[in-house]
PDB file of C-alpha atoms in Angstrom:
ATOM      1  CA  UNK A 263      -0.079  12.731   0.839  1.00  0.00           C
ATOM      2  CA  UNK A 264       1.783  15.977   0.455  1.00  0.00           C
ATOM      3  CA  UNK A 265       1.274  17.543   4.021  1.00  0.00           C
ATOM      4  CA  UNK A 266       1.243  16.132   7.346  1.00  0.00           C
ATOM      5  CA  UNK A 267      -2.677  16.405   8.733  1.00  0.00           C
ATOM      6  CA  UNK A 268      -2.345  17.475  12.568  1.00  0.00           C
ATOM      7  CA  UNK A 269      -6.242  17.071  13.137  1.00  0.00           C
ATOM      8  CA  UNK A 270      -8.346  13.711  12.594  1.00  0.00           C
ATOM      9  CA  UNK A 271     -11.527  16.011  10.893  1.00  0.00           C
ATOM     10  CA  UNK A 272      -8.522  17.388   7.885  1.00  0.00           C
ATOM     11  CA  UNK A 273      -7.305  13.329   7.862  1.00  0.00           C
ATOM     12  CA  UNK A 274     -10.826  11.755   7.489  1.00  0.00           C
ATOM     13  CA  UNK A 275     -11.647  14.208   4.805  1.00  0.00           C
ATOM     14  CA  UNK A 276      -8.412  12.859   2.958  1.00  0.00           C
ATOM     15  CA  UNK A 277      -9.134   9.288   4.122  1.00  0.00           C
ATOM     16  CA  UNK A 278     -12.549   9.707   2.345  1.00  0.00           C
ATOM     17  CA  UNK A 279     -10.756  10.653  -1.250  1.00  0.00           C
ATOM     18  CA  UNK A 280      -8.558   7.826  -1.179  1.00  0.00           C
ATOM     19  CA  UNK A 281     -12.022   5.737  -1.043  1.00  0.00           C
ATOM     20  CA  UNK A 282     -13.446   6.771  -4.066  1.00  0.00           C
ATOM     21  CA  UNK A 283     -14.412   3.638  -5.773  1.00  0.00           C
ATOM     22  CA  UNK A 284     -17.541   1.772  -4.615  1.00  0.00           C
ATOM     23  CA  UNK A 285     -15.436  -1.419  -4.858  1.00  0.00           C
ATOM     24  CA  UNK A 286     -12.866  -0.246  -2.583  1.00  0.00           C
ATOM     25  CA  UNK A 287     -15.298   0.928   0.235  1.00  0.00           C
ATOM     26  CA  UNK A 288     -17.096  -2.906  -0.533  1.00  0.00           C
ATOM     27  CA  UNK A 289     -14.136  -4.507   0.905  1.00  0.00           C
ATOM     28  CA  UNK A 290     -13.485  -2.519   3.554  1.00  0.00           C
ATOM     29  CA  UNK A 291     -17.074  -2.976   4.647  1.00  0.00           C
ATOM     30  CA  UNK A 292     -16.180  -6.314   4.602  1.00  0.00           C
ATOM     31  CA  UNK A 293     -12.941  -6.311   6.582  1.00  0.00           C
ATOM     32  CA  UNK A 294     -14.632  -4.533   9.175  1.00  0.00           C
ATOM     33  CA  UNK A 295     -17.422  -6.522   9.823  1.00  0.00           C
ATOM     34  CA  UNK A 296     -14.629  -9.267   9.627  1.00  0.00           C
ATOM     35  CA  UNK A 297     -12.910  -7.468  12.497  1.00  0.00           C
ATOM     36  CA  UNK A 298     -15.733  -7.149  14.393  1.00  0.00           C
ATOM     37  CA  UNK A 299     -17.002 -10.552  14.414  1.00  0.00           C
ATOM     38  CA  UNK A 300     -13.556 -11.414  15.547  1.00  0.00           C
ATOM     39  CA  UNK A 301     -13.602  -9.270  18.423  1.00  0.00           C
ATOM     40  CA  UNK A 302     -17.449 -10.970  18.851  1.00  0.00           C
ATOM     41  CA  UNK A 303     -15.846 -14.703  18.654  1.00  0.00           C
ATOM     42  CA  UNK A 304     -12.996 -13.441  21.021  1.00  0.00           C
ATOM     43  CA  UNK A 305     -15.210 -12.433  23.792  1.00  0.00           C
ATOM     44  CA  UNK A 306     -17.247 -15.480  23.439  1.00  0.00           C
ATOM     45  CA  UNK A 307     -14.856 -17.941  23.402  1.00  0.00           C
ATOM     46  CA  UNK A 308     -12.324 -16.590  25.223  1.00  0.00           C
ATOM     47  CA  UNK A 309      -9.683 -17.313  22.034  1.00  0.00           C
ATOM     48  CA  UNK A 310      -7.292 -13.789  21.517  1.00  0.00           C
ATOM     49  CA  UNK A 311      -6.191 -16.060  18.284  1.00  0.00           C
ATOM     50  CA  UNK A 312      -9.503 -14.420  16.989  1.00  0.00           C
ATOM     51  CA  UNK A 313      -8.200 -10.729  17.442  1.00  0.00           C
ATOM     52  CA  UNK A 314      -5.185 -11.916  14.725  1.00  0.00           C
ATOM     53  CA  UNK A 315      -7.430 -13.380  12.383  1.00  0.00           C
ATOM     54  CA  UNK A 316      -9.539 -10.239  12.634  1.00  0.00           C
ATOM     55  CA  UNK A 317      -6.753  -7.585  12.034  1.00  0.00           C
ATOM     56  CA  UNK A 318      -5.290 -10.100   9.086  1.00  0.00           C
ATOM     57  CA  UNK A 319      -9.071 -10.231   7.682  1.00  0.00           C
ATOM     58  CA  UNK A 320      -9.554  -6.721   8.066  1.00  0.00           C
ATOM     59  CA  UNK A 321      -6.077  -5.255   6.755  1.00  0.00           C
ATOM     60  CA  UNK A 322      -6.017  -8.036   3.975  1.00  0.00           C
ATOM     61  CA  UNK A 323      -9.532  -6.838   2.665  1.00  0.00           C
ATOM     62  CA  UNK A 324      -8.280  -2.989   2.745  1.00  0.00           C
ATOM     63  CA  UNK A 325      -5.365  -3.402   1.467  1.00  0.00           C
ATOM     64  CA  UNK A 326      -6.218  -5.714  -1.491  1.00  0.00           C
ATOM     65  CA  UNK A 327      -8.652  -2.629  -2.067  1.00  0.00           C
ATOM     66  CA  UNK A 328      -5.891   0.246  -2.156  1.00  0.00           C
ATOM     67  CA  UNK A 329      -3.831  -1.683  -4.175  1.00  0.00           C
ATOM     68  CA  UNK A 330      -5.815  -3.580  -7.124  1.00  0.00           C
ATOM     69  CA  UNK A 331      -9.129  -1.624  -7.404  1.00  0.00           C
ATOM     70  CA  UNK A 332      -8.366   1.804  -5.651  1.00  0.00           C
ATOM     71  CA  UNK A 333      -4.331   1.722  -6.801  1.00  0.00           C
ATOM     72  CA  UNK A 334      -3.258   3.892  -4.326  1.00  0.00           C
ATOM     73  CA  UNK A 335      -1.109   3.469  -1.055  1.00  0.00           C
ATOM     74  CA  UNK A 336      -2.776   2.977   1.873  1.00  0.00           C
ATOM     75  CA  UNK A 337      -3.320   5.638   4.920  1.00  0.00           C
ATOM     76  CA  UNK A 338      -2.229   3.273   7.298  1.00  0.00           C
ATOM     77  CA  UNK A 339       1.388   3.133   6.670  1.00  0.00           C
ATOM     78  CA  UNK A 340       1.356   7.466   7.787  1.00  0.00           C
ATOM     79  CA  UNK A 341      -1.545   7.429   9.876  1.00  0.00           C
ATOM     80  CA  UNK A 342      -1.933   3.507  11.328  1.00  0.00           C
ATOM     81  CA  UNK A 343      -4.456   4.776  14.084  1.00  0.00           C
ATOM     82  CA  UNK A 344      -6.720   7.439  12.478  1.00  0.00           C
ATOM     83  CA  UNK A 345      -6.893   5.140   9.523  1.00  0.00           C
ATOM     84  CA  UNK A 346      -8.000   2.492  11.801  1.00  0.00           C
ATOM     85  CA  UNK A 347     -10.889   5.181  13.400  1.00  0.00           C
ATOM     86  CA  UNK A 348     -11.243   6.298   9.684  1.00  0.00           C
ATOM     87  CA  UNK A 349     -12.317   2.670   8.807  1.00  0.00           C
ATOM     88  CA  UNK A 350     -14.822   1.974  11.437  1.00  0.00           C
ATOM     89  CA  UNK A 351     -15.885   5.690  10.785  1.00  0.00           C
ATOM     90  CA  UNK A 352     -16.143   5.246   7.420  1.00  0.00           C
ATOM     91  CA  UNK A 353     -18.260   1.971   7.891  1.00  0.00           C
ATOM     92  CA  UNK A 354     -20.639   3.513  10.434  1.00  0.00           C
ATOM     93  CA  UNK A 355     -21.722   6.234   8.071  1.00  0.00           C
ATOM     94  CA  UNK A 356     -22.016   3.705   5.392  1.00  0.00           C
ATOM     95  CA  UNK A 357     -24.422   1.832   7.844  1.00  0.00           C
ATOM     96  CA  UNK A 358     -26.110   4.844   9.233  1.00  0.00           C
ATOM     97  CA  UNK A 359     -26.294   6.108   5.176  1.00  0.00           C
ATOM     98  CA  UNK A 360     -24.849   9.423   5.822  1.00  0.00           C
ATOM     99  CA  UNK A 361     -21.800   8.721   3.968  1.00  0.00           C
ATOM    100  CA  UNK A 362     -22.752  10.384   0.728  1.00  0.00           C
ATOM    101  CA  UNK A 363     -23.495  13.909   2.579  1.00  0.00           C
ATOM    102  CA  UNK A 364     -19.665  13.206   4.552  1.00  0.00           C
ATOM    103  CA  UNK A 365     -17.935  12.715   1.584  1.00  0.00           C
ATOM    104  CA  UNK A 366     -19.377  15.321  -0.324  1.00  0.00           C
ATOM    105  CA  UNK A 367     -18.843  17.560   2.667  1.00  0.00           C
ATOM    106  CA  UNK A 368     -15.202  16.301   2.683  1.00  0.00           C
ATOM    107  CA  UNK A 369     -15.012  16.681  -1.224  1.00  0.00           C
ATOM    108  CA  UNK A 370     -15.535  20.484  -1.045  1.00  0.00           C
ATOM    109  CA  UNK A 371     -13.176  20.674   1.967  1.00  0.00           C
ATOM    110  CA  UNK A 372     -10.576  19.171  -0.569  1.00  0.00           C
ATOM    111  CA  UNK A 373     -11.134  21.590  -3.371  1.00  0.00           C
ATOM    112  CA  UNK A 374      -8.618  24.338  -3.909  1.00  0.00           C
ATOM    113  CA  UNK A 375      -9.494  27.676  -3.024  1.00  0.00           C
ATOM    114  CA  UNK A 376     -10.811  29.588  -5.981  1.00  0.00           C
TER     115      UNK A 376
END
């Protein structure tokens, strides 16, 4: 992470690199529908414990990712809240299955200039 990125589109192309591996996105899919349930069980039972559990879930599950399948350091120690956004952004294409076009889109963004 040589530059500083000063817009969230430049980031999320970057963000999308250092998720390469199908493994790695895996358990970030599954941190983040850990978070989310969370946030489900905290407005149901009133608990905020939940919202802990969620970000320890959800962090654990990315970070276990970066470091043993991906082996690379992740975005959220530069970048804590677009690599938060980056996450559930990530996770929404994956859902909505345009994440193949995005990260080919952000693949050719990444390529140097000819």
């Amino acid at each position: 992470m040589a530059e500083r990125y000063t817009t969230y589109s430049a980031f999320f192309d970057f963000y999308l690199s250092e998720h390469s591996l199908p493994a790695t996105r895996a358990v970030h899919y599954l941190g983040s529908t850990c978070g989310i349930a969370a946030l489900i069980l905290t407005l149901s039972t009133g608990w905020p414990g939940w919202i802990v559990v969620g970000l320890i879930a959800g962090y654990g599950c990315a970070w276990i990712g970066h470091f043993f399948i991906e082996h690379n350091r992740p975005a959220t120690f530069k970048y804590p809240l677009w690599s938060f956004a980056g996450d559930y952004h990530m996770y929404f294409l994956w859902l909505t299955g345009g994440l193949s076009k995005r990260r080919q889109l952000a693949e050719d963004h990444l390529k140097p200039a000819p």
